[in-house]
Amino acid sequence: MFKRILVPVDGSELSFKAVGGAARFAKPLGATIVLMTAIEPYSYTNLSEYRPESIEQYDERVTEEAQKRLETAKSICDDAGVVCSTVSVKSFSPSEAIIEQAEKSKCDVVFMASHGRKGLAAVLLGSETQKVLTHSRIPVMVYR
């Protein structure tokens, strides 16, 4: 049924647990996993304010952080014996990046964590998982 699973990783403990859940889900199906992380591009909104790092320094730092997230997630898949690939995407909207990457990678399902925020926190912070659930054309499995 599912042969290619997209698993977004944001570096949180819960997202790494979701990678483990996805690996356990994928293994008996013989499915492969595409691990992805979104990198927020450098914000150019107010260049007159003081910036502690240059654009190049920012890009280097966030790319290195993304690589570490993906390496940690990949080791979880490797330990479970599940084939995976990794990709990092620059985007101001993680939910849009997830949906676009699922299409680009020809995935049949998105398997992602939900932080389970409720009430005002959910309204103010928004939910990337909720946005993906709302706009995805393929099934979305939410791991808690």
Coordinates of C-alpha atoms in Angstrom, one line a residue:
M1 CA 0.0 0.0 0.0
F2 CA 2.5 2.6 1.1
K3 CA 5.9 2.4 -0.6
R4 CA 7.4 5.9 0.0
I5 CA 6.9 7.7 3.3
L6 CA 7.8 11.4 3.9
V7 CA 8.9 12.1 7.5
P8 CA 9.5 15.8 8.4
V9 CA 12.0 16.3 11.1
D10 CA 12.2 19.6 13.1
G11 CA 14.9 18.6 15.6
S12 CA 12.4 18.1 18.5
E13 CA 12.5 14.9 20.6
L14 CA 8.9 14.2 19.3
S15 CA 9.9 14.4 15.7
F16 CA 12.7 11.9 16.3
K17 CA 10.2 9.6 18.0
A18 CA 8.0 10.0 14.9
V19 CA 11.0 8.8 12.8
G20 CA 11.2 5.7 14.9
G21 CA 7.4 5.2 14.5
A22 CA 7.7 5.7 10.8
A23 CA 10.5 3.2 10.6
R24 CA 8.5 0.6 12.5
F25 CA 5.6 1.3 10.2
A26 CA 7.7 1.1 7.0
K27 CA 9.7 -2.1 7.8
P28 CA 7.0 -4.7 7.3
L29 CA 5.7 -2.9 4.3
G30 CA 9.1 -2.8 2.6
A31 CA 8.6 0.9 2.2
T32 CA 11.4 3.5 2.0
I33 CA 11.5 6.8 3.9
V34 CA 12.3 10.3 2.8
L35 CA 13.5 12.3 5.8
M36 CA 13.1 16.1 5.3
T37 CA 13.8 19.2 7.3
A38 CA 12.9 22.8 6.5
I39 CA 15.4 25.6 6.8
E40 CA 14.1 29.1 7.3
P41 CA 15.7 31.4 4.8
Y42 CA 17.5 34.5 6.1
S43 CA 15.0 37.2 6.9
Y44 CA 15.5 40.4 4.8
T45 CA 12.6 42.3 6.3
N46 CA 14.5 44.9 8.2
L47 CA 18.1 45.2 7.1
S48 CA 18.7 48.4 9.1
E49 CA 18.5 46.5 12.4
Y50 CA 21.6 45.0 13.9
R51 CA 22.4 41.5 12.8
P52 CA 24.8 39.4 14.9
E53 CA 25.7 37.2 11.8
S54 CA 26.1 37.7 8.1
I55 CA 23.8 36.0 5.5
E56 CA 26.7 33.5 4.8
Q57 CA 27.2 32.8 8.5
Y58 CA 23.5 32.3 9.0
D59 CA 23.2 29.9 6.0
E60 CA 26.2 27.9 7.2
R61 CA 24.8 27.6 10.7
V62 CA 21.3 26.6 9.8
T63 CA 22.6 24.2 7.1
E64 CA 24.8 22.5 9.6
E65 CA 22.0 22.3 12.1
A66 CA 19.7 20.7 9.5
Q67 CA 22.4 18.2 8.5
K68 CA 22.7 17.2 12.2
R69 CA 18.9 16.7 12.4
L70 CA 18.9 14.6 9.3
E71 CA 21.9 12.5 10.4
T72 CA 20.2 11.7 13.7
A73 CA 17.0 10.8 12.0
K74 CA 18.9 8.7 9.4
S75 CA 20.6 6.7 12.1
I76 CA 17.2 5.8 13.6
C77 CA 16.1 4.4 10.2
D78 CA 19.5 2.7 9.7
D79 CA 19.2 1.0 13.1
A80 CA 15.7 -0.2 12.2
G81 CA 16.9 -1.6 8.9
V82 CA 14.8 0.8 6.8
V83 CA 16.2 2.4 3.6
C84 CA 15.9 6.2 3.7
S85 CA 17.1 9.3 1.9
T86 CA 17.4 12.9 3.3
V87 CA 16.6 16.3 2.0
S88 CA 16.6 19.8 3.4
V89 CA 14.5 22.6 1.9
K90 CA 14.5 26.3 2.4
S91 CA 11.1 27.7 3.1
F92 CA 9.3 30.3 5.2
S93 CA 6.4 27.9 5.4
P94 CA 7.3 24.4 6.7
S95 CA 3.8 23.0 5.9
E96 CA 4.1 24.1 2.3
A97 CA 7.6 22.7 2.0
I98 CA 6.3 19.3 3.4
I99 CA 3.5 19.2 0.9
E100 CA 5.7 20.2 -2.0
Q101 CA 8.5 17.7 -1.0
A102 CA 6.0 14.9 -0.7
E103 CA 5.0 15.5 -4.3
K104 CA 8.5 15.9 -5.6
S105 CA 9.6 12.7 -3.9
K106 CA 6.5 10.8 -5.1
C107 CA 5.6 9.9 -1.6
D108 CA 2.3 8.1 -0.9
V109 CA 1.9 9.2 2.7
V110 CA 3.3 11.9 5.1
F111 CA 4.1 10.6 8.6
M112 CA 4.6 13.4 11.0
A113 CA 4.6 14.3 14.7
S114 CA 2.1 16.6 16.4
H115 CA 3.1 18.6 19.4
G116 CA -0.5 18.5 20.6
R117 CA -0.7 22.2 21.6
K118 CA -4.2 23.1 22.7
G119 CA -6.2 26.3 23.2
L120 CA -4.5 29.6 22.8
A121 CA -1.1 28.2 22.2
A122 CA -2.4 26.2 19.2
V123 CA -4.1 29.4 17.8
L124 CA -1.1 31.6 18.3
L125 CA 1.7 29.2 17.3
G126 CA -0.3 27.5 14.6
S127 CA 0.1 23.9 13.8
E128 CA 2.2 22.8 10.9
T129 CA 0.7 19.4 11.2
Q130 CA -2.8 20.9 11.0
K131 CA -1.8 22.8 7.9
V132 CA -0.5 19.7 6.2
L133 CA -3.6 17.7 7.2
T134 CA -5.8 20.4 5.7
H135 CA -3.9 20.9 2.4
S136 CA -2.3 17.6 1.6
R137 CA -3.6 15.6 -1.3
I138 CA -2.1 12.4 0.1
P139 CA -2.8 10.7 3.4
V140 CA -1.2 12.1 6.5
M141 CA -0.5 9.9 9.6
V142 CA -0.1 11.9 12.8
Y143 CA 2.3 10.4 15.4
R144 CA 1.8 11.2 19.1

